[in-house]
mmCIF file of C-alpha atoms and ligand atoms in Angstrom:
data_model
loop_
_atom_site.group_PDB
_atom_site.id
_atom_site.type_symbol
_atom_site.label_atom_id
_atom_site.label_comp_id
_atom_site.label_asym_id
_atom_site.label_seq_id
_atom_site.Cartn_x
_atom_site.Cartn_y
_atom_site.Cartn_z
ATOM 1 C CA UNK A 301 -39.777 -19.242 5.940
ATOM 2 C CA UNK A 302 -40.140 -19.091 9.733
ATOM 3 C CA UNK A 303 -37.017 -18.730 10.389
ATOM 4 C CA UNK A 304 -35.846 -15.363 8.397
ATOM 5 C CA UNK A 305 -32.198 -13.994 9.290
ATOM 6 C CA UNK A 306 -32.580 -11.899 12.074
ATOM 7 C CA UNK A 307 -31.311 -8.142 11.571
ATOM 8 C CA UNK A 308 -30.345 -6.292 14.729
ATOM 9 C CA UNK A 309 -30.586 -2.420 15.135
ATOM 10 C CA UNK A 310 -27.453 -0.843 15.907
ATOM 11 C CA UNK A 311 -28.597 2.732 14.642
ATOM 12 C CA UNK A 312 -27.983 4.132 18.349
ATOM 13 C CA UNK A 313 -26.107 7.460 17.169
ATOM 14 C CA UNK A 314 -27.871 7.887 14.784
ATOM 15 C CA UNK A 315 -31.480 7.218 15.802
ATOM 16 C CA UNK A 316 -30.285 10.292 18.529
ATOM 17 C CA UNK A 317 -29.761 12.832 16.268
ATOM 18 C CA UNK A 318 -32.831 11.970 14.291
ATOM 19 C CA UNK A 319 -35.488 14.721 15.703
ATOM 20 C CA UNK A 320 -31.905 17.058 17.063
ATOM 21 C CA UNK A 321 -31.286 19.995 14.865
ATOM 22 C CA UNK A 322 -33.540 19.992 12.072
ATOM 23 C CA UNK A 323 -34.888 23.136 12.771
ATOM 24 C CA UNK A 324 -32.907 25.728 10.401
ATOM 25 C CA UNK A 325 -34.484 27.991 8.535
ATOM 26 C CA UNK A 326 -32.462 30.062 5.982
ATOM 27 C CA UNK A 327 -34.806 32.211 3.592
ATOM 28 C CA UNK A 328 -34.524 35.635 1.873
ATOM 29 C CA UNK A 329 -30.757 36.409 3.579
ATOM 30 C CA UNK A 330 -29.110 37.878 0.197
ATOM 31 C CA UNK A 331 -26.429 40.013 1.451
ATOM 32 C CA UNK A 332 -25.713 37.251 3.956
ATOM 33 C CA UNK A 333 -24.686 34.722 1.748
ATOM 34 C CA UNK A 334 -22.462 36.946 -0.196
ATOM 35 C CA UNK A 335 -20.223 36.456 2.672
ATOM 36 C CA UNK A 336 -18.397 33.425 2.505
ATOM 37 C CA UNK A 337 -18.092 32.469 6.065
ATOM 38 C CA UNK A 338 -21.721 32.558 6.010
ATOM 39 C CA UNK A 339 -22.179 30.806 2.687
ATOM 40 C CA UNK A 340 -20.353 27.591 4.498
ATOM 41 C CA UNK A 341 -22.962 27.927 7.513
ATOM 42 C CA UNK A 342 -25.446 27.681 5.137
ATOM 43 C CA UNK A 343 -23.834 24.694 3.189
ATOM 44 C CA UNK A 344 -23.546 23.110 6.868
ATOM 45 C CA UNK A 345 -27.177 24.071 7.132
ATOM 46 C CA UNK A 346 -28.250 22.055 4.260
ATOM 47 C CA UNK A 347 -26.297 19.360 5.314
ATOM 48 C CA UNK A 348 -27.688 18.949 8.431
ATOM 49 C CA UNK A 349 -31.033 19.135 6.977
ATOM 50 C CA UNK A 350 -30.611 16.548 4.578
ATOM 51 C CA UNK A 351 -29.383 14.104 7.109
ATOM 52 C CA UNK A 352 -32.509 14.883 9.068
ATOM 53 C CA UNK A 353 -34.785 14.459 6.583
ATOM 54 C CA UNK A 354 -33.058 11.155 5.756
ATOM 55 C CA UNK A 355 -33.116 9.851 8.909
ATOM 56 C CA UNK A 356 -36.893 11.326 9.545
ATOM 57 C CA UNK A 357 -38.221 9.839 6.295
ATOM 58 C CA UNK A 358 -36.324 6.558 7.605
ATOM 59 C CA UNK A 359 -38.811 6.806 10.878
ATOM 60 C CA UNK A 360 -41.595 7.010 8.533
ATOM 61 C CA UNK A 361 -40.927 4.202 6.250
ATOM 62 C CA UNK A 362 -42.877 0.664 6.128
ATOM 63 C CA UNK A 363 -41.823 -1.960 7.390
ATOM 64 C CA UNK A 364 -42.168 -4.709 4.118
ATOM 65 C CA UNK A 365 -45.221 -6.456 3.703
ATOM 66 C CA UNK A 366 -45.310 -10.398 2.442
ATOM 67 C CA UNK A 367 -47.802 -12.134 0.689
ATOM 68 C CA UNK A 368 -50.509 -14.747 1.933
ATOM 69 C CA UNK A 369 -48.041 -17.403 0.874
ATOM 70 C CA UNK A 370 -45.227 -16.609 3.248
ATOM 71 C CA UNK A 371 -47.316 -16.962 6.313
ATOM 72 C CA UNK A 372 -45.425 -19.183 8.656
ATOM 73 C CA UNK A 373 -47.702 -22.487 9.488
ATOM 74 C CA UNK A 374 -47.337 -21.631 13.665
ATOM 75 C CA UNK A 375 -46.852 -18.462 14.550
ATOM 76 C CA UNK A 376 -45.135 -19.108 17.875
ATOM 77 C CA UNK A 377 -45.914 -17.414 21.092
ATOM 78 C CA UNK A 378 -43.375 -16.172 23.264
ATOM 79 C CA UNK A 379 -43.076 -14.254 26.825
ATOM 80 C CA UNK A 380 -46.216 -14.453 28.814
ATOM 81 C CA UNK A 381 -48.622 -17.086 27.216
ATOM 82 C CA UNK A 382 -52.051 -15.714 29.788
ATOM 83 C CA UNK A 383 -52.832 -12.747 31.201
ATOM 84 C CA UNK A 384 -52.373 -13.372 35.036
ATOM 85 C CA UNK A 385 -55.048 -11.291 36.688
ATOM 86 C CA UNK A 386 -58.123 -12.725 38.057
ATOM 87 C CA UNK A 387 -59.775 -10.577 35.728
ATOM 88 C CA UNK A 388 -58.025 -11.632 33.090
ATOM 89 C CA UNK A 389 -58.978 -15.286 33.770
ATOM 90 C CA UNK A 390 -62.895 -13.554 34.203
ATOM 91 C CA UNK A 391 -62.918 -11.837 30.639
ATOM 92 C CA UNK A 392 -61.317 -15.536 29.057
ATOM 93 C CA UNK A 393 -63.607 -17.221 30.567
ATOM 94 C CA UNK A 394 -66.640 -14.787 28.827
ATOM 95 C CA UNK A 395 -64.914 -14.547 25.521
ATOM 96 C CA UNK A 396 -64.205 -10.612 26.760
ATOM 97 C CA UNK A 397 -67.856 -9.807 26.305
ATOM 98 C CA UNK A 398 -67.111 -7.396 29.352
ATOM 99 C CA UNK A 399 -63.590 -6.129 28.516
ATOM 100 C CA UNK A 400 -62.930 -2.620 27.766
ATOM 101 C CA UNK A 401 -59.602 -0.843 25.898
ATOM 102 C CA UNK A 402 -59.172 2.391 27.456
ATOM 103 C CA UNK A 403 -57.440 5.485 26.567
ATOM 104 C CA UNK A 404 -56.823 8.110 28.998
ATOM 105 C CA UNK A 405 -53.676 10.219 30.394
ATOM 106 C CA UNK A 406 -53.125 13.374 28.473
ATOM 107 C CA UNK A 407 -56.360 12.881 26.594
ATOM 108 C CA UNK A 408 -59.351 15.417 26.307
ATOM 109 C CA UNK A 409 -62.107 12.453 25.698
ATOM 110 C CA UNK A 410 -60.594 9.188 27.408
ATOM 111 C CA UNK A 411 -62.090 6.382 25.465
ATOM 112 C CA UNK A 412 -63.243 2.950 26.452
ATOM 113 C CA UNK A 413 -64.306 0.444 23.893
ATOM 114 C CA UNK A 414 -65.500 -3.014 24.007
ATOM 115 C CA UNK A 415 -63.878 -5.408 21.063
ATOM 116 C CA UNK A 416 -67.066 -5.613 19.497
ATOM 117 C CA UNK A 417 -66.824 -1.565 18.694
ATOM 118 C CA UNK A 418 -63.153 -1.293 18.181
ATOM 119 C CA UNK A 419 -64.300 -4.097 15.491
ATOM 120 C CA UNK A 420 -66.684 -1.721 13.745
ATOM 121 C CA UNK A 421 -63.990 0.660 13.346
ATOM 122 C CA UNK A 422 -62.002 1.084 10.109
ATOM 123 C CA UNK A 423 -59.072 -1.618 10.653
ATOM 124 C CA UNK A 424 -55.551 -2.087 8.498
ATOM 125 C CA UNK A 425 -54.425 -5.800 7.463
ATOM 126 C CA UNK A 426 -51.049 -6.137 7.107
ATOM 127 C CA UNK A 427 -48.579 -9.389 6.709
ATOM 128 C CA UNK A 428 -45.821 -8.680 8.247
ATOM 129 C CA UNK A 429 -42.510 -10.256 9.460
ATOM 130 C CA UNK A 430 -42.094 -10.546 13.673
ATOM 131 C CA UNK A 431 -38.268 -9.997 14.949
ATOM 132 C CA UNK A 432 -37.405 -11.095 18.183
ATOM 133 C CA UNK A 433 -33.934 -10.921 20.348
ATOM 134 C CA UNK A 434 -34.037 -14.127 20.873
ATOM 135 C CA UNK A 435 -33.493 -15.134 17.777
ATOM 136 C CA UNK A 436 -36.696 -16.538 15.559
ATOM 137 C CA UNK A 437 -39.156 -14.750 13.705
ATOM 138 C CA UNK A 438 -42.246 -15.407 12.241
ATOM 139 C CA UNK A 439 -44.454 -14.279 9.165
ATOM 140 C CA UNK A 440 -48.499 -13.506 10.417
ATOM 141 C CA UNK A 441 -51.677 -11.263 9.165
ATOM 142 C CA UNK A 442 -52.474 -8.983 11.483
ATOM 143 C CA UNK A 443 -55.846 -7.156 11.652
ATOM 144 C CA UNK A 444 -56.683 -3.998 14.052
ATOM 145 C CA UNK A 445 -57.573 -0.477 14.585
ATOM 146 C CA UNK A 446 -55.149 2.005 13.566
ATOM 147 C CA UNK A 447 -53.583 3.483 16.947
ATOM 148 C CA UNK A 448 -53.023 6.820 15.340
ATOM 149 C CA UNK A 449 -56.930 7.061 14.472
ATOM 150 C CA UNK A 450 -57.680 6.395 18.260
ATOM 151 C CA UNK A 451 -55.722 8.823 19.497
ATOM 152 C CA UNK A 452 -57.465 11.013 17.233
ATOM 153 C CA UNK A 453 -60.596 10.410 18.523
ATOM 154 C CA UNK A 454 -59.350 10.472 22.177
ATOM 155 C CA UNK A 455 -57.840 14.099 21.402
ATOM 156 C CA UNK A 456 -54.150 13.572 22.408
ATOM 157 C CA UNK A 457 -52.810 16.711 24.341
ATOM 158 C CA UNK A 458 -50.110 18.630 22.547
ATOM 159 C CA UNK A 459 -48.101 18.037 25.591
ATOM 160 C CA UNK A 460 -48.129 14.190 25.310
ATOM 161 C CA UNK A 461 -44.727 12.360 23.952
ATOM 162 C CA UNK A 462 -45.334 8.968 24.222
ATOM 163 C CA UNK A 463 -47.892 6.191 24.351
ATOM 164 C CA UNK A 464 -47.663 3.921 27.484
ATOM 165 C CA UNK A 465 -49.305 0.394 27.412
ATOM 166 C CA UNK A 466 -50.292 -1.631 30.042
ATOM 167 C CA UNK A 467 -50.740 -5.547 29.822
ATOM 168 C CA UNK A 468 -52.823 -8.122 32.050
ATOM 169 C CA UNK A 469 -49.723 -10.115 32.190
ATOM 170 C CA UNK A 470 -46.419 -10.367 34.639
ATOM 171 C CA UNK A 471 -42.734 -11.605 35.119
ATOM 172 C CA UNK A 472 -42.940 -12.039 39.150
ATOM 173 C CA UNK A 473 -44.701 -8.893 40.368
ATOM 174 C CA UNK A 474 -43.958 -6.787 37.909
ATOM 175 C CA UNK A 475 -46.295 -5.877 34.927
ATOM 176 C CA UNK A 476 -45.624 -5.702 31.221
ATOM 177 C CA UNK A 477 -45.916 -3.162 29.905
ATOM 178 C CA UNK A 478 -44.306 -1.007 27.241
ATOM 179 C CA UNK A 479 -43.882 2.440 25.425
ATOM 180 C CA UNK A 480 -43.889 3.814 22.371
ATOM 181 C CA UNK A 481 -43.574 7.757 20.872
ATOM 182 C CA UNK A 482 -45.731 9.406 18.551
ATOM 183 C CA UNK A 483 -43.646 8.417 15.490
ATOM 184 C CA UNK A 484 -44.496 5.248 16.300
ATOM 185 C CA UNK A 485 -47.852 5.995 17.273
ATOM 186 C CA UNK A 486 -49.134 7.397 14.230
ATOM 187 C CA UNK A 487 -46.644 5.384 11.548
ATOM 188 C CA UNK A 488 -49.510 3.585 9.521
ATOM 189 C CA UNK A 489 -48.974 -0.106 10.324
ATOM 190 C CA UNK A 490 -48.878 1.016 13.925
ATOM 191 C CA UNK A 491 -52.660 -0.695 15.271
ATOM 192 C CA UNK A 492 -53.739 -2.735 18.145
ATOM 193 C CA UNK A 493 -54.660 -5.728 16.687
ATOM 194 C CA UNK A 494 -57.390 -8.457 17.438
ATOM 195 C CA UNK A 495 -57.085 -10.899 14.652
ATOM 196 C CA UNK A 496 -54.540 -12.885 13.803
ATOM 197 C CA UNK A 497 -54.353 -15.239 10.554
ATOM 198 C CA UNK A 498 -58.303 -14.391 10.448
ATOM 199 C CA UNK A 499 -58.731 -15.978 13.634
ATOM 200 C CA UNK A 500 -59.393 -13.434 16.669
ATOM 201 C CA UNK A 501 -56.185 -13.281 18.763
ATOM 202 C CA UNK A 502 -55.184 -16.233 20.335
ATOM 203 C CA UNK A 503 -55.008 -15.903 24.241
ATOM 204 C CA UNK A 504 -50.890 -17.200 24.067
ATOM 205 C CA UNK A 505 -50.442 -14.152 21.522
ATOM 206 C CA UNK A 506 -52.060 -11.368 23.444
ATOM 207 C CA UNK A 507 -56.056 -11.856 23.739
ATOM 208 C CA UNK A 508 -57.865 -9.694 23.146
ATOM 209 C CA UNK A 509 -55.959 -6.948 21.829
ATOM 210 C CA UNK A 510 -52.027 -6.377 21.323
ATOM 211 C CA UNK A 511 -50.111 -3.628 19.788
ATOM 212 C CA UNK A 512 -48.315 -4.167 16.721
ATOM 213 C CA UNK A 513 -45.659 -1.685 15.958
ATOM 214 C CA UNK A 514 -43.952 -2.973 12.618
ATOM 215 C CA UNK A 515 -40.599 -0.963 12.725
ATOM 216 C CA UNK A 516 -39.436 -2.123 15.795
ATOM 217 C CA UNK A 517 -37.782 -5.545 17.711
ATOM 218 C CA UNK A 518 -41.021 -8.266 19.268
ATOM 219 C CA UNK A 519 -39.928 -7.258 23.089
ATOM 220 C CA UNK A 520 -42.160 -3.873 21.631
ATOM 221 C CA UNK A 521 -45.308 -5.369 20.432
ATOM 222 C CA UNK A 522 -47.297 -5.469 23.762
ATOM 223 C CA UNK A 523 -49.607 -8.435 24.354
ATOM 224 C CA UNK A 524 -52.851 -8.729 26.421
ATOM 225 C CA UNK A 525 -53.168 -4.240 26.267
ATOM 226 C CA UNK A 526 -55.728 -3.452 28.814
ATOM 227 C CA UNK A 527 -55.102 0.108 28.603
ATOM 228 C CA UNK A 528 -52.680 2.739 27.062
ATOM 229 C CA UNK A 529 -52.122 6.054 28.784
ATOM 230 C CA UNK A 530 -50.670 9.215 26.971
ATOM 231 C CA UNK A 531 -48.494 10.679 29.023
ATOM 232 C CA UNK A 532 -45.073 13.373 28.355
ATOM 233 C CA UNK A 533 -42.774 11.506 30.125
ATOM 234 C CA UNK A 534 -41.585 7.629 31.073
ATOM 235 C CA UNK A 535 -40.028 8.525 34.317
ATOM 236 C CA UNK A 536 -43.070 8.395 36.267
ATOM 237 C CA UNK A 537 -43.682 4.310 35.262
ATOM 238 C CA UNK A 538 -41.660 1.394 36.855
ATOM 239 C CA UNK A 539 -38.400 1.370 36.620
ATOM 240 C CA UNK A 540 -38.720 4.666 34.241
ATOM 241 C CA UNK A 541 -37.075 3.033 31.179
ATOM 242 C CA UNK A 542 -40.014 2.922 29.463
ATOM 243 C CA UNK A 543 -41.045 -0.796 29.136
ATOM 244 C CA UNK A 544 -40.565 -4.851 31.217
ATOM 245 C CA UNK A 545 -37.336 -5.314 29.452
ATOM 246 C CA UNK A 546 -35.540 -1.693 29.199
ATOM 247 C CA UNK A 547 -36.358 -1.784 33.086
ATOM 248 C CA UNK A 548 -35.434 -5.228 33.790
ATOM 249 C CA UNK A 549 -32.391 -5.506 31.392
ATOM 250 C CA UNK A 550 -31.349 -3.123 30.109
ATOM 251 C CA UNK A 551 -32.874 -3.814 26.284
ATOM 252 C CA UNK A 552 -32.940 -0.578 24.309
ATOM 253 C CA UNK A 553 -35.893 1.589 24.547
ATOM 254 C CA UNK A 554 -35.989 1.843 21.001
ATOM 255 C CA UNK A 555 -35.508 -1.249 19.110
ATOM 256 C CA UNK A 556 -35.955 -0.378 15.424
ATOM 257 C CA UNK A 557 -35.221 -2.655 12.675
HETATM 258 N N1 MTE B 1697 -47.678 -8.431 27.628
HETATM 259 C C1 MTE B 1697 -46.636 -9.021 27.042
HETATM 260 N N2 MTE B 1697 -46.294 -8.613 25.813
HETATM 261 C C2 MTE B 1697 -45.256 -9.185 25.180
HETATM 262 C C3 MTE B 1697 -44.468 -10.188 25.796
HETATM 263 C C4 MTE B 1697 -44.848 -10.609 27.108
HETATM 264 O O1 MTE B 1697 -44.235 -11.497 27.711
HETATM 265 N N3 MTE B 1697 -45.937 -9.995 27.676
HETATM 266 N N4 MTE B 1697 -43.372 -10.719 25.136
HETATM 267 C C5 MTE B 1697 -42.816 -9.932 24.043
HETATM 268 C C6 MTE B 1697 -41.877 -10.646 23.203
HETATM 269 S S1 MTE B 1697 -40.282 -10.793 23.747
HETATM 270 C C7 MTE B 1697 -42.212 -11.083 21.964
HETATM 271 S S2 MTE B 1697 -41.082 -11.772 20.912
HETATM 272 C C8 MTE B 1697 -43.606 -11.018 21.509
HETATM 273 C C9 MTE B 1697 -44.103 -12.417 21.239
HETATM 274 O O2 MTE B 1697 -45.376 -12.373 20.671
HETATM 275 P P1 MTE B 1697 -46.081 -13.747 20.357
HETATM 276 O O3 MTE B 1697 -46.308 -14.450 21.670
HETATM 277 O O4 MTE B 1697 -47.337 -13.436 19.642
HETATM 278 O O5 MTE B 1697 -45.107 -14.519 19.515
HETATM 279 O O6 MTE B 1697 -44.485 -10.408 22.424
HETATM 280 C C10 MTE B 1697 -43.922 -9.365 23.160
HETATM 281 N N5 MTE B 1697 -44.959 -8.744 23.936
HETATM 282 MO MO1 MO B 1698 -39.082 -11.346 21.904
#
């Protein structure tokens, strides 16, 4: 039950052609496809198309669900166990009272929101399975906001790409932190959570808030989110691989499973 085989992604050439050339649109061409040498672009057409829409739909899927019944009896914690700020230790020490989740970057309305609001918001359960590298997983009930309906709110630019988050916690000097695209961002078991198991977030699983982002590896599912920051492009943050671990060793930036 806790531990579940672990499936590795190794969907690299295809996970690069999955938003490439999608774009063909072949309508009202009738003397065109008289000609055979165009009738076989068109069949290539379709093909292409299909496999986009395959692999597209394949972004969009859910990641399976379990019942209460499968919920492992620990659900380990792994990586950071704290925040290691001093305000971190400040906002633990108040039960996070005074903490704030902001949204800004390529926002119009940056938003900040204490846990007792993002609480009052409409929130998703979900029981899902957690995959990491390493080599365990583990069954838990999440609870949190929906990120897509944040971003929403926050009026994401049509120029943003991808959703960077930044965590309380740190290898060294280094922050985590980690990134996501808007796939991800909007797939509907994509939230920042604050319960876990009906509890409220432990503070060794990510107090008070962590991003859960069911399609793809643990390494992705950011702990102890302070803030996350729309942006267009991952070059400008750290080591510009787009999270700790792509930086640090070279884990791939997107880990889907
Ligand atoms: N901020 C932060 N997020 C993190 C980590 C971390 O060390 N710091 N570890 C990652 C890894 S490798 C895994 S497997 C999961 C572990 O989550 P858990 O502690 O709730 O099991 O968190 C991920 N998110
Ligand atoms: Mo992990």
């Amino acid at each position: 039950m806790t531990d579940s085989k672990l499936i590795l992604p190794r969907r690299r050439f295809l996970r690069g052609a999955a938003l490439g050339g999608s774009g063909l649109m072949l309508a009202g061409c009738d003397v065109l496809t008289e000609s055979p040498g165009f009738r076989s672009f068109l069949r290539s057409g379709e093909a292409l198309n299909k496999t986009a829409h395959r692999l597209i739909a394949d972004r969009a899927a859910l990641a399976p669900e379990f019942s209460a019944d499968d919920i492992s009896p620990v659900f380990k914690a792994n990586g950071s166990i704290s925040g290691a700020t001093p305000e971190y230790a400040a906002h633990v020490a108040d039960k996070f009272v005074r903490w704030r989740f902001r949204i800004d970057g390529m926002v119009q309305n940056p938003l900040s929101l204490s846990l007792k609001q993002l609480k009052a918001l409409p929130s998703r359960e979900q029981i899902t399975r957690h995959d990491c590298v390493e080599g365990w997983s583990a069954i838990g009930k999440w609870r949190g906001t929906p990120l897509g309906m944040l971003l929403k709110q926050a009026g994401l630019s049509t120029r943003a790409r991808y959703i960077v988050f930044h965590c309380a916690d740190s290898f060294g000097s280094d922050p985590y932190y980690e990134s996501i695209d808007l796939i991800d961002a909007f797939h509907p078991q994509t939230i920042m959570a604050w319960s876990l198991n009906n509890n409220l977030l432990p503070v060794p699983n990510g107090a008070p808030l962590r991003l859960r982002v069911e399609r793809q590896l643990g390494y992705k599912h950011a702990k102890y989110v302070m803030r996350a920051e729309a942006t267009d492009s991952l070059a400008k943050f750290y080591g510009g691989k787009g999270g700790y671990w792509e930086d640090q060793v070279d884990y791939d930036w997107y880990a889907g499973i």
